[in-house]
Structure formats: structure tokens, C-alpha cells
Amino acid sequence: YTVRNTLSLHDALPIWLLVLTALLARAAVAEEVQPVAEPFSLSRVQLLDGPFHDAMERNAAYLLELEPDRLLSRVREYAGLEPKAPCYGGWESQGISSHSLGHYLSACALQYAATGDERFKERVAYIVSEMALCQAKHGDGYVAGIPRGHEIFAEVAAGDIRSHGFDLNGGWVPWYTTHKLLAGLRDAWLYCKLDQARDVATRLADYCWSVVDGLSDEQMQRMLACEHGGMNEVSADLYALTGEERYLKMARKFYHKAVLGPLARGEDDLAGLHANT
């Protein structure tokens, strides 16, 4: 396909997500869930000269300017490893450090899929290998650069849940950051065909399931008052990709009734709600 200035590359990407959403009602099978339709490869889309192509080129140059070791800094630190470089400033030096790492994984994986430029796949493979190393140091599937993340999730798993909207047990949106990391690993797996990304993603997802498995619906809804990104989306994706029933159960646990309930009833109750969740 060729695309002139009518459709951005990123606009085409959610198509496969619609397919995965349709799979939620299907029963799990021993292997990955069989899709009812196949998305086309990004390599079949070519952006011709124009503003979208220019934007893609600028984004590609920016991605190559960023330093993976700086994005990985706190991931290594909280795994008990010496950081190879200082973390970036802004949010990366505050309470949602490593969420940008997940975004970066997705961006590089998509850029590789669209262009075949091996530099982006090399960066993805390096980051995934570093995350695997840090995950092994934790020993239970957890991997992130969230300040006190391990402790917060342990408290939550024990039923100690406190939130005022943007904090969970004193931490800044830990599920939001976890979603970004899982989504980045999912994209590294899908677009770069990295088995190690699949392994890190499923181990992290298994850890997440261990946190929420024993929580009641009331406890889950109390926890979901804190921004949690697309944990339901990525859990459903992992179910569709693996056929593991627990990921479908986790997707359903992350159903935020306060937001999705009115929408399911056809009621527009979105005014004043935080759009990111």
C-alpha cells in the first residue's frame, strides 16, 4: 500500500487491536488463540514524500539520539545493579521512572517494523536483554524502575490498598508504568520477533497476576481509582498471543466499573475524568 498525506503510519496500527478485542469471548486453547483475521505488516505501508514522512524521519532521528542506558538507569538500580548511565530528568527522575522505557521500546519496535532499519531492532534487543538480567536479579518476575514498586505491589497483594487518585500506597501510578513496560515488551515480541521479549513479558505478567489474583472485586475497584493505564488491554493482548487463561482473567479484573460501567449502559459520564485512564 502507498499512503499519501491522508493517513499517518500510527493510525493504521490499532487495526490489529480490534481483532484481538474480538477474541476475548473465545475460549482459551492449548496454544495461542487463533485470530479471525490477520493484520497486514507495516512493511507493506510506504509513506511517500510529505508531512507524515517528514515527521517519521524526525522521530527516527530523535529515537537514535536517546540513550537506552539512561532509560534503563533505575531499572538496574532497583534490581541491585550498578546503573551504566544517569537517568534522564523530568518524570524519569521522579515517581514514574521507566515508563518512558516502555514507550521507547514500542517506538523502536514500530520503527523497525515500518522501515527494516536494523539499528532499531538492535536497540530493542539490547533493552530486552538488560530487562531480562534485571528480572532475573529480582527472582519473581518483577522488573521496573518504579520507586518502591516492589514494596507497593507486595502491600497491594496483601490487601493493603490506599489511593487518592494518582497515588497507590504512596507511589505514583505504578500500574500505569507497568502497563507501558508490558506494552513495550509486547511490541518487541510482535514486531522484532524476539523470543526473549516474550519471556520477559510473560514473566512480568505472571508477577502482576500474583499481585491481583487474591484481591476481591471491591479491593480491585478501590485500587483502580489510581491511574492504571491500559493494563486490561495488554492483558487481553497477552491472552490472545499465548492462550493463557490467567491473562484473560487479569484483563477482566482490571475492568474499572466507575468509568466503564456508565459507558456500557450508554451513559456519557466522562466529563472531568482523566483521559489517560
PDB file of C-alpha atoms in Angstrom:
ATOM      1  CA  TYR A   1       0.000   0.000   0.000  1.00  0.00           C
ATOM      2  CA  THR A   2       1.122   3.571  -0.543  1.00  0.00           C
ATOM      3  CA  VAL A   3      -0.131   6.327   1.679  1.00  0.00           C
ATOM      4  CA  ARG A   4      -0.102   9.935   0.598  1.00  0.00           C
ATOM      5  CA  ASN A   5      -0.972  12.654   3.076  1.00  0.00           C
ATOM      6  CA  THR A   6      -4.246  11.162   4.207  1.00  0.00           C
ATOM      7  CA  LEU A   7      -3.260   8.597   6.849  1.00  0.00           C
ATOM      8  CA  SER A   8      -0.466   8.603   9.385  1.00  0.00           C
ATOM      9  CA  LEU A   9       1.506   5.412   9.933  1.00  0.00           C
ATOM     10  CA  HIS A  10       0.357   5.206  13.528  1.00  0.00           C
ATOM     11  CA  ASP A  11      -3.324   5.472  12.522  1.00  0.00           C
ATOM     12  CA  ALA A  12      -3.063   2.065  10.881  1.00  0.00           C
ATOM     13  CA  LEU A  13      -1.691   0.325  13.960  1.00  0.00           C
ATOM     14  CA  PRO A  14      -4.855  -0.080  16.105  1.00  0.00           C
ATOM     15  CA  ILE A  15      -6.437  -2.326  13.457  1.00  0.00           C
ATOM     16  CA  TRP A  16      -4.867  -5.442  14.918  1.00  0.00           C
ATOM     17  CA  LEU A  17      -6.026  -4.413  18.393  1.00  0.00           C
ATOM     18  CA  LEU A  18      -9.626  -4.537  17.175  1.00  0.00           C
ATOM     19  CA  VAL A  19      -9.032  -8.123  16.090  1.00  0.00           C
ATOM     20  CA  LEU A  20      -7.590  -9.048  19.474  1.00  0.00           C
ATOM     21  CA  THR A  21     -10.515  -7.448  21.284  1.00  0.00           C
ATOM     22  CA  ALA A  22     -12.902  -9.675  19.344  1.00  0.00           C
ATOM     23  CA  LEU A  23     -11.082 -12.706  20.691  1.00  0.00           C
ATOM     24  CA  LEU A  24     -11.976 -12.052  24.328  1.00  0.00           C
ATOM     25  CA  ALA A  25     -15.167 -14.084  24.081  1.00  0.00           C
ATOM     26  CA  ARG A  26     -13.366 -17.116  22.689  1.00  0.00           C
ATOM     27  CA  ALA A  27     -12.253 -19.982  24.901  1.00  0.00           C
ATOM     28  CA  ALA A  28      -8.530 -20.454  25.566  1.00  0.00           C
ATOM     29  CA  VAL A  29      -6.733 -23.177  23.668  1.00  0.00           C
ATOM     30  CA  ALA A  30      -3.520 -25.032  24.372  1.00  0.00           C
ATOM     31  CA  GLU A  31      -1.551 -22.736  22.076  1.00  0.00           C
ATOM     32  CA  GLU A  32      -2.041 -19.108  21.060  1.00  0.00           C
ATOM     33  CA  VAL A  33      -5.598 -18.029  20.295  1.00  0.00           C
ATOM     34  CA  GLN A  34      -6.389 -18.324  16.607  1.00  0.00           C
ATOM     35  CA  PRO A  35      -7.344 -14.904  15.208  1.00  0.00           C
ATOM     36  CA  VAL A  36     -10.352 -14.428  12.957  1.00  0.00           C
ATOM     37  CA  ALA A  37      -8.341 -12.042  10.774  1.00  0.00           C
ATOM     38  CA  GLU A  38      -4.669 -11.232  10.279  1.00  0.00           C
ATOM     39  CA  PRO A  39      -3.285  -7.688  10.357  1.00  0.00           C
ATOM     40  CA  PHE A  40      -1.084  -6.664   7.451  1.00  0.00           C
ATOM     41  CA  SER A  41       2.592  -5.984   8.055  1.00  0.00           C
ATOM     42  CA  LEU A  42       3.781  -2.409   8.480  1.00  0.00           C
ATOM     43  CA  SER A  43       6.405  -3.175   5.831  1.00  0.00           C
ATOM     44  CA  ARG A  44       3.529  -3.128   3.317  1.00  0.00           C
ATOM     45  CA  VAL A  45       2.855   0.554   4.060  1.00  0.00           C
ATOM     46  CA  GLN A  46       5.096   3.131   2.411  1.00  0.00           C
ATOM     47  CA  LEU A  47       4.866   6.813   3.285  1.00  0.00           C
ATOM     48  CA  LEU A  48       5.610   8.971   0.239  1.00  0.00           C
ATOM     49  CA  ASP A  49       7.071  12.466   0.394  1.00  0.00           C
ATOM     50  CA  GLY A  50       5.008  14.760   2.577  1.00  0.00           C
ATOM     51  CA  PRO A  51       4.498  15.895   6.167  1.00  0.00           C
ATOM     52  CA  PHE A  52       3.864  12.394   7.574  1.00  0.00           C
ATOM     53  CA  HIS A  53       7.081  11.067   6.047  1.00  0.00           C
ATOM     54  CA  ASP A  54       8.963  14.100   7.363  1.00  0.00           C
ATOM     55  CA  ALA A  55       7.519  13.518  10.822  1.00  0.00           C
ATOM     56  CA  MET A  56       8.575   9.864  10.748  1.00  0.00           C
ATOM     57  CA  GLU A  57      12.128  10.829   9.759  1.00  0.00           C
ATOM     58  CA  ARG A  58      12.336  13.375  12.578  1.00  0.00           C
ATOM     59  CA  ASN A  59      11.005  10.835  15.061  1.00  0.00           C
ATOM     60  CA  ALA A  60      13.551   8.270  13.877  1.00  0.00           C
ATOM     61  CA  ALA A  61      16.414  10.725  14.355  1.00  0.00           C
ATOM     62  CA  TYR A  62      15.161  11.601  17.830  1.00  0.00           C
ATOM     63  CA  LEU A  63      14.895   7.940  18.847  1.00  0.00           C
ATOM     64  CA  LEU A  64      18.513   7.405  17.860  1.00  0.00           C
ATOM     65  CA  GLU A  65      19.591  10.399  19.953  1.00  0.00           C
ATOM     66  CA  LEU A  66      18.148   8.897  23.128  1.00  0.00           C
ATOM     67  CA  GLU A  67      20.435   6.677  25.232  1.00  0.00           C
ATOM     68  CA  PRO A  68      18.963   3.299  26.273  1.00  0.00           C
ATOM     69  CA  ASP A  69      21.247   3.067  29.304  1.00  0.00           C
ATOM     70  CA  ARG A  70      19.811   6.312  30.669  1.00  0.00           C
ATOM     71  CA  LEU A  71      16.270   4.968  30.257  1.00  0.00           C
ATOM     72  CA  LEU A  72      17.377   1.738  31.966  1.00  0.00           C
ATOM     73  CA  SER A  73      19.131   3.526  34.821  1.00  0.00           C
ATOM     74  CA  ARG A  74      16.617   2.968  37.599  1.00  0.00           C
ATOM     75  CA  VAL A  75      15.628  -0.462  36.305  1.00  0.00           C
ATOM     76  CA  ARG A  76      19.199  -1.568  37.001  1.00  0.00           C
ATOM     77  CA  GLU A  77      19.412   0.393  40.257  1.00  0.00           C
ATOM     78  CA  TYR A  78      16.297  -1.179  41.780  1.00  0.00           C
ATOM     79  CA  ALA A  79      17.496  -4.625  40.716  1.00  0.00           C
ATOM     80  CA  GLY A  80      20.647  -4.082  42.753  1.00  0.00           C
ATOM     81  CA  LEU A  81      22.854  -3.487  39.706  1.00  0.00           C
ATOM     82  CA  GLU A  82      25.099  -0.511  39.037  1.00  0.00           C
ATOM     83  CA  PRO A  83      23.470   1.859  36.520  1.00  0.00           C
ATOM     84  CA  LYS A  84      25.502   2.307  33.360  1.00  0.00           C
ATOM     85  CA  ALA A  85      24.390   5.924  32.958  1.00  0.00           C
ATOM     86  CA  PRO A  86      22.446   8.537  34.957  1.00  0.00           C
ATOM     87  CA  CYS A  87      18.687   8.612  34.463  1.00  0.00           C
ATOM     88  CA  TYR A  88      17.056  11.349  32.435  1.00  0.00           C
ATOM     89  CA  GLY A  89      15.433  14.306  34.178  1.00  0.00           C
ATOM     90  CA  GLY A  90      11.754  15.190  34.390  1.00  0.00           C
ATOM     91  CA  TRP A  91       9.398  12.334  35.145  1.00  0.00           C
ATOM     92  CA  GLU A  92      12.218   9.802  34.679  1.00  0.00           C
ATOM     93  CA  SER A  93      13.926  11.235  37.756  1.00  0.00           C
ATOM     94  CA  GLN A  94      10.650  11.293  39.685  1.00  0.00           C
ATOM     95  CA  GLY A  95       7.956   8.763  40.560  1.00  0.00           C
ATOM     96  CA  ILE A  96       7.187   7.286  37.138  1.00  0.00           C
ATOM     97  CA  SER A  97      10.698   6.425  36.055  1.00  0.00           C
ATOM     98  CA  SER A  98      10.933   3.649  33.443  1.00  0.00           C
ATOM     99  CA  HIS A  99       7.540   4.415  31.890  1.00  0.00           C
ATOM    100  CA  SER A 100       9.448   6.175  29.100  1.00  0.00           C
ATOM    101  CA  LEU A 101      11.451   2.984  28.607  1.00  0.00           C
ATOM    102  CA  GLY A 102       8.236   1.178  27.692  1.00  0.00           C
ATOM    103  CA  HIS A 103       7.255   3.922  25.249  1.00  0.00           C
ATOM    104  CA  TYR A 104      10.747   3.780  23.752  1.00  0.00           C
ATOM    105  CA  LEU A 105      10.563   0.023  23.239  1.00  0.00           C
ATOM    106  CA  SER A 106       7.265   0.405  21.378  1.00  0.00           C
ATOM    107  CA  ALA A 107       8.569   3.275  19.259  1.00  0.00           C
ATOM    108  CA  CYS A 108      11.752   1.480  18.218  1.00  0.00           C
ATOM    109  CA  ALA A 109       9.910  -1.769  17.507  1.00  0.00           C
ATOM    110  CA  LEU A 110       7.359   0.019  15.316  1.00  0.00           C
ATOM    111  CA  GLN A 111      10.083   1.961  13.518  1.00  0.00           C
ATOM    112  CA  TYR A 112      11.893  -1.288  12.755  1.00  0.00           C
ATOM    113  CA  ALA A 113       8.685  -2.891  11.506  1.00  0.00           C
ATOM    114  CA  ALA A 114       7.954   0.068   9.244  1.00  0.00           C
ATOM    115  CA  THR A 115      11.437   0.572   7.805  1.00  0.00           C
ATOM    116  CA  GLY A 116      13.519  -2.552   8.413  1.00  0.00           C
ATOM    117  CA  ASP A 117      16.292  -0.366   9.853  1.00  0.00           C
ATOM    118  CA  GLU A 118      18.352  -2.820  11.934  1.00  0.00           C
ATOM    119  CA  ARG A 119      19.574  -0.072  14.271  1.00  0.00           C
ATOM    120  CA  PHE A 120      16.171  -0.013  15.928  1.00  0.00           C
ATOM    121  CA  LYS A 121      15.968  -3.771  16.341  1.00  0.00           C
ATOM    122  CA  GLU A 122      19.444  -3.753  17.885  1.00  0.00           C
ATOM    123  CA  ARG A 123      18.311  -1.199  20.442  1.00  0.00           C
ATOM    124  CA  VAL A 124      15.197  -3.197  21.246  1.00  0.00           C
ATOM    125  CA  ALA A 125      17.209  -6.392  21.659  1.00  0.00           C
ATOM    126  CA  TYR A 126      19.689  -4.643  23.959  1.00  0.00           C
ATOM    127  CA  ILE A 127      16.974  -3.187  26.189  1.00  0.00           C
ATOM    128  CA  VAL A 128      15.153  -6.517  26.413  1.00  0.00           C
ATOM    129  CA  SER A 129      18.381  -8.286  27.383  1.00  0.00           C
ATOM    130  CA  GLU A 130      19.001  -5.720  30.121  1.00  0.00           C
ATOM    131  CA  MET A 131      15.448  -6.120  31.403  1.00  0.00           C
ATOM    132  CA  ALA A 132      15.885  -9.906  31.433  1.00  0.00           C
ATOM    133  CA  LEU A 133      19.039  -9.513  33.512  1.00  0.00           C
ATOM    134  CA  CYS A 134      17.271  -7.231  35.993  1.00  0.00           C
ATOM    135  CA  GLN A 135      14.250  -9.530  36.118  1.00  0.00           C
ATOM    136  CA  ALA A 136      16.497 -12.465  36.985  1.00  0.00           C
ATOM    137  CA  LYS A 137      18.022 -10.434  39.826  1.00  0.00           C
ATOM    138  CA  HIS A 138      14.576  -9.827  41.334  1.00  0.00           C
ATOM    139  CA  GLY A 139      13.802 -13.524  41.008  1.00  0.00           C
ATOM    140  CA  ASP A 140       9.994 -13.353  40.977  1.00  0.00           C
ATOM    141  CA  GLY A 141       9.206 -11.936  37.535  1.00  0.00           C
ATOM    142  CA  TYR A 142       9.134  -8.291  38.603  1.00  0.00           C
ATOM    143  CA  VAL A 143      11.127  -5.759  36.590  1.00  0.00           C
ATOM    144  CA  ALA A 144      10.671  -1.972  36.559  1.00  0.00           C
ATOM    145  CA  GLY A 145      12.253   1.287  37.598  1.00  0.00           C
ATOM    146  CA  ILE A 146       9.350   2.312  39.860  1.00  0.00           C
ATOM    147  CA  PRO A 147      10.441   3.835  43.182  1.00  0.00           C
ATOM    148  CA  ARG A 148       9.345   1.395  45.911  1.00  0.00           C
ATOM    149  CA  GLY A 149       7.487  -0.555  43.219  1.00  0.00           C
ATOM    150  CA  HIS A 150       8.267  -3.968  44.622  1.00  0.00           C
ATOM    151  CA  GLU A 151       7.181  -2.914  48.107  1.00  0.00           C
ATOM    152  CA  ILE A 152       3.997  -1.248  46.859  1.00  0.00           C
ATOM    153  CA  PHE A 153       2.866  -4.318  44.933  1.00  0.00           C
ATOM    154  CA  ALA A 154       3.632  -6.545  47.930  1.00  0.00           C
ATOM    155  CA  GLU A 155       1.393  -4.342  50.094  1.00  0.00           C
ATOM    156  CA  VAL A 156      -1.366  -4.427  47.482  1.00  0.00           C
ATOM    157  CA  ALA A 157      -1.174  -8.216  47.180  1.00  0.00           C
ATOM    158  CA  ALA A 158      -1.625  -8.400  50.945  1.00  0.00           C
ATOM    159  CA  GLY A 159      -4.830  -6.320  50.697  1.00  0.00           C
ATOM    160  CA  ASP A 160      -3.313  -3.045  51.921  1.00  0.00           C
ATOM    161  CA  ILE A 161      -4.671  -0.642  49.287  1.00  0.00           C
ATOM    162  CA  ARG A 162      -4.564   3.163  49.629  1.00  0.00           C
ATOM    163  CA  SER A 163      -5.182   5.645  46.834  1.00  0.00           C
ATOM    164  CA  HIS A 164      -6.209   9.264  46.339  1.00  0.00           C
ATOM    165  CA  GLY A 165      -6.313   9.155  42.535  1.00  0.00           C
ATOM    166  CA  PHE A 166      -2.745   9.422  41.291  1.00  0.00           C
ATOM    167  CA  ASP A 167      -1.010   7.544  44.072  1.00  0.00           C
ATOM    168  CA  LEU A 168      -1.133   3.913  45.133  1.00  0.00           C
ATOM    169  CA  ASN A 169       0.224   3.320  48.619  1.00  0.00           C
ATOM    170  CA  GLY A 170       2.365   6.437  48.275  1.00  0.00           C
ATOM    171  CA  GLY A 171       3.721   5.588  44.812  1.00  0.00           C
ATOM    172  CA  TRP A 172       2.912   7.492  41.629  1.00  0.00           C
ATOM    173  CA  VAL A 173       0.756   5.379  39.244  1.00  0.00           C
ATOM    174  CA  PRO A 174       2.772   2.118  39.411  1.00  0.00           C
ATOM    175  CA  TRP A 175       0.275   0.177  37.267  1.00  0.00           C
ATOM    176  CA  TYR A 176       0.488   2.857  34.568  1.00  0.00           C
ATOM    177  CA  THR A 177       4.261   2.379  34.366  1.00  0.00           C
ATOM    178  CA  THR A 178       3.884  -1.405  34.434  1.00  0.00           C
ATOM    179  CA  HIS A 179       1.460  -1.213  31.512  1.00  0.00           C
ATOM    180  CA  LYS A 180       3.925   0.820  29.456  1.00  0.00           C
ATOM    181  CA  LEU A 181       6.663  -1.754  30.095  1.00  0.00           C
ATOM    182  CA  LEU A 182       4.399  -4.675  29.217  1.00  0.00           C
ATOM    183  CA  ALA A 183       3.202  -2.917  26.067  1.00  0.00           C
ATOM    184  CA  GLY A 184       6.787  -2.224  25.033  1.00  0.00           C
ATOM    185  CA  LEU A 185       7.742  -5.859  25.564  1.00  0.00           C
ATOM    186  CA  ARG A 186       4.646  -6.976  23.638  1.00  0.00           C
ATOM    187  CA  ASP A 187       5.684  -4.788  20.698  1.00  0.00           C
ATOM    188  CA  ALA A 188       9.280  -6.014  20.873  1.00  0.00           C
ATOM    189  CA  TRP A 189       7.906  -9.542  20.653  1.00  0.00           C
ATOM    190  CA  LEU A 190       5.386  -8.828  17.868  1.00  0.00           C
ATOM    191  CA  TYR A 191       7.407  -6.554  15.616  1.00  0.00           C
ATOM    192  CA  CYS A 192      11.001  -7.650  16.263  1.00  0.00           C
ATOM    193  CA  LYS A 193      10.213 -11.363  16.741  1.00  0.00           C
ATOM    194  CA  LEU A 194      12.322 -11.536  19.919  1.00  0.00           C
ATOM    195  CA  ASP A 195      11.624 -14.656  21.963  1.00  0.00           C
ATOM    196  CA  GLN A 196      13.364 -13.060  24.935  1.00  0.00           C
ATOM    197  CA  ALA A 197      10.806 -10.225  24.873  1.00  0.00           C
ATOM    198  CA  ARG A 198       8.030 -12.832  25.045  1.00  0.00           C
ATOM    199  CA  ASP A 199       9.726 -14.466  28.033  1.00  0.00           C
ATOM    200  CA  VAL A 200      10.243 -11.206  29.946  1.00  0.00           C
ATOM    201  CA  ALA A 201       6.682 -10.056  29.157  1.00  0.00           C
ATOM    202  CA  THR A 202       5.016 -13.279  30.310  1.00  0.00           C
ATOM    203  CA  ARG A 203       7.109 -13.465  33.491  1.00  0.00           C
ATOM    204  CA  LEU A 204       6.219  -9.875  34.330  1.00  0.00           C
ATOM    205  CA  ALA A 205       2.558 -10.571  33.540  1.00  0.00           C
ATOM    206  CA  ASP A 206       2.675 -13.649  35.792  1.00  0.00           C
ATOM    207  CA  TYR A 207       4.050 -11.445  38.557  1.00  0.00           C
ATOM    208  CA  CYS A 208       1.202  -8.960  38.004  1.00  0.00           C
ATOM    209  CA  TRP A 209      -1.295 -11.818  38.203  1.00  0.00           C
ATOM    210  CA  SER A 210       0.227 -12.900  41.531  1.00  0.00           C
ATOM    211  CA  VAL A 211      -0.459  -9.380  42.835  1.00  0.00           C
ATOM    212  CA  VAL A 212      -4.138  -9.215  41.858  1.00  0.00           C
ATOM    213  CA  ASP A 213      -5.170 -12.881  41.902  1.00  0.00           C
ATOM    214  CA  GLY A 214      -6.256 -12.872  45.543  1.00  0.00           C
ATOM    215  CA  LEU A 215      -7.921  -9.448  45.545  1.00  0.00           C
ATOM    216  CA  SER A 216     -11.682  -9.177  45.827  1.00  0.00           C
ATOM    217  CA  ASP A 217     -13.693  -7.133  43.356  1.00  0.00           C
ATOM    218  CA  GLU A 218     -14.119  -4.413  45.991  1.00  0.00           C
ATOM    219  CA  GLN A 219     -10.359  -4.271  46.540  1.00  0.00           C
ATOM    220  CA  MET A 220      -9.683  -4.150  42.802  1.00  0.00           C
ATOM    221  CA  GLN A 221     -12.115  -1.280  42.262  1.00  0.00           C
ATOM    222  CA  ARG A 222     -10.542   0.632  45.154  1.00  0.00           C
ATOM    223  CA  MET A 223      -7.111   0.084  43.600  1.00  0.00           C
ATOM    224  CA  LEU A 224      -8.302   1.143  40.127  1.00  0.00           C
ATOM    225  CA  ALA A 225      -9.087   4.603  41.480  1.00  0.00           C
ATOM    226  CA  CYS A 226      -5.358   5.132  40.859  1.00  0.00           C
ATOM    227  CA  GLU A 227      -4.493   5.668  37.207  1.00  0.00           C
ATOM    228  CA  HIS A 228      -3.588   2.273  35.718  1.00  0.00           C
ATOM    229  CA  GLY A 229      -3.116   2.893  32.000  1.00  0.00           C
ATOM    230  CA  GLY A 230      -4.124   0.022  29.738  1.00  0.00           C
ATOM    231  CA  MET A 231      -3.453  -2.964  31.987  1.00  0.00           C
ATOM    232  CA  ASN A 232      -6.704  -4.515  30.760  1.00  0.00           C
ATOM    233  CA  GLU A 233      -5.692  -4.039  27.114  1.00  0.00           C
ATOM    234  CA  VAL A 234      -2.216  -5.543  27.389  1.00  0.00           C
ATOM    235  CA  SER A 235      -3.519  -8.439  29.490  1.00  0.00           C
ATOM    236  CA  ALA A 236      -6.077  -9.226  26.776  1.00  0.00           C
ATOM    237  CA  ASP A 237      -3.340  -8.996  24.149  1.00  0.00           C
ATOM    238  CA  LEU A 238      -1.157 -11.465  26.045  1.00  0.00           C
ATOM    239  CA  TYR A 239      -4.107 -13.838  26.333  1.00  0.00           C
ATOM    240  CA  ALA A 240      -4.687 -13.641  22.584  1.00  0.00           C
ATOM    241  CA  LEU A 241      -0.992 -14.257  21.909  1.00  0.00           C
ATOM    242  CA  THR A 242      -0.473 -17.120  24.367  1.00  0.00           C
ATOM    243  CA  GLY A 243      -3.864 -18.657  25.159  1.00  0.00           C
ATOM    244  CA  GLU A 244      -3.049 -18.450  28.888  1.00  0.00           C
ATOM    245  CA  GLU A 245      -6.398 -18.158  30.654  1.00  0.00           C
ATOM    246  CA  ARG A 246      -4.972 -16.222  33.591  1.00  0.00           C
ATOM    247  CA  TYR A 247      -4.225 -13.256  31.336  1.00  0.00           C
ATOM    248  CA  LEU A 248      -7.861 -13.095  30.255  1.00  0.00           C
ATOM    249  CA  LYS A 249      -8.869 -13.257  33.925  1.00  0.00           C
ATOM    250  CA  MET A 250      -6.444 -10.432  34.675  1.00  0.00           C
ATOM    251  CA  ALA A 251      -7.896  -8.324  31.838  1.00  0.00           C
ATOM    252  CA  ARG A 252     -11.351  -8.737  33.366  1.00  0.00           C
ATOM    253  CA  LYS A 253     -10.072  -7.888  36.855  1.00  0.00           C
ATOM    254  CA  PHE A 254      -8.802  -4.556  35.537  1.00  0.00           C
ATOM    255  CA  TYR A 255     -12.328  -3.586  34.437  1.00  0.00           C
ATOM    256  CA  HIS A 256     -12.828  -0.165  36.016  1.00  0.00           C
ATOM    257  CA  LYS A 257     -16.526  -0.051  36.827  1.00  0.00           C
ATOM    258  CA  ALA A 258     -16.613   3.642  37.732  1.00  0.00           C
ATOM    259  CA  VAL A 259     -15.637   4.541  34.157  1.00  0.00           C
ATOM    260  CA  LEU A 260     -16.703   1.592  32.002  1.00  0.00           C
ATOM    261  CA  GLY A 261     -19.994   0.859  33.779  1.00  0.00           C
ATOM    262  CA  PRO A 262     -21.788   4.033  32.640  1.00  0.00           C
ATOM    263  CA  LEU A 263     -20.337   3.670  29.141  1.00  0.00           C
ATOM    264  CA  ALA A 264     -21.619   0.097  28.895  1.00  0.00           C
ATOM    265  CA  ARG A 265     -25.076   1.450  29.771  1.00  0.00           C
ATOM    266  CA  GLY A 266     -24.821   4.095  27.055  1.00  0.00           C
ATOM    267  CA  GLU A 267     -24.360   6.941  29.544  1.00  0.00           C
ATOM    268  CA  ASP A 268     -21.858   9.740  28.859  1.00  0.00           C
ATOM    269  CA  ASP A 269     -20.317  10.244  32.275  1.00  0.00           C
ATOM    270  CA  LEU A 270     -16.810  11.238  31.158  1.00  0.00           C
ATOM    271  CA  ALA A 271     -16.844  14.958  31.972  1.00  0.00           C
ATOM    272  CA  GLY A 272     -13.986  15.819  34.305  1.00  0.00           C
ATOM    273  CA  LEU A 273     -12.395  12.354  34.216  1.00  0.00           C
ATOM    274  CA  HIS A 274      -8.685  11.957  33.492  1.00  0.00           C
ATOM    275  CA  ALA A 275      -8.484  10.970  29.820  1.00  0.00           C
ATOM    276  CA  ASN A 276      -5.250   8.970  30.193  1.00  0.00           C
ATOM    277  CA  THR A 277      -7.155   6.248  32.012  1.00  0.00           C
TER     278      THR A 277
END
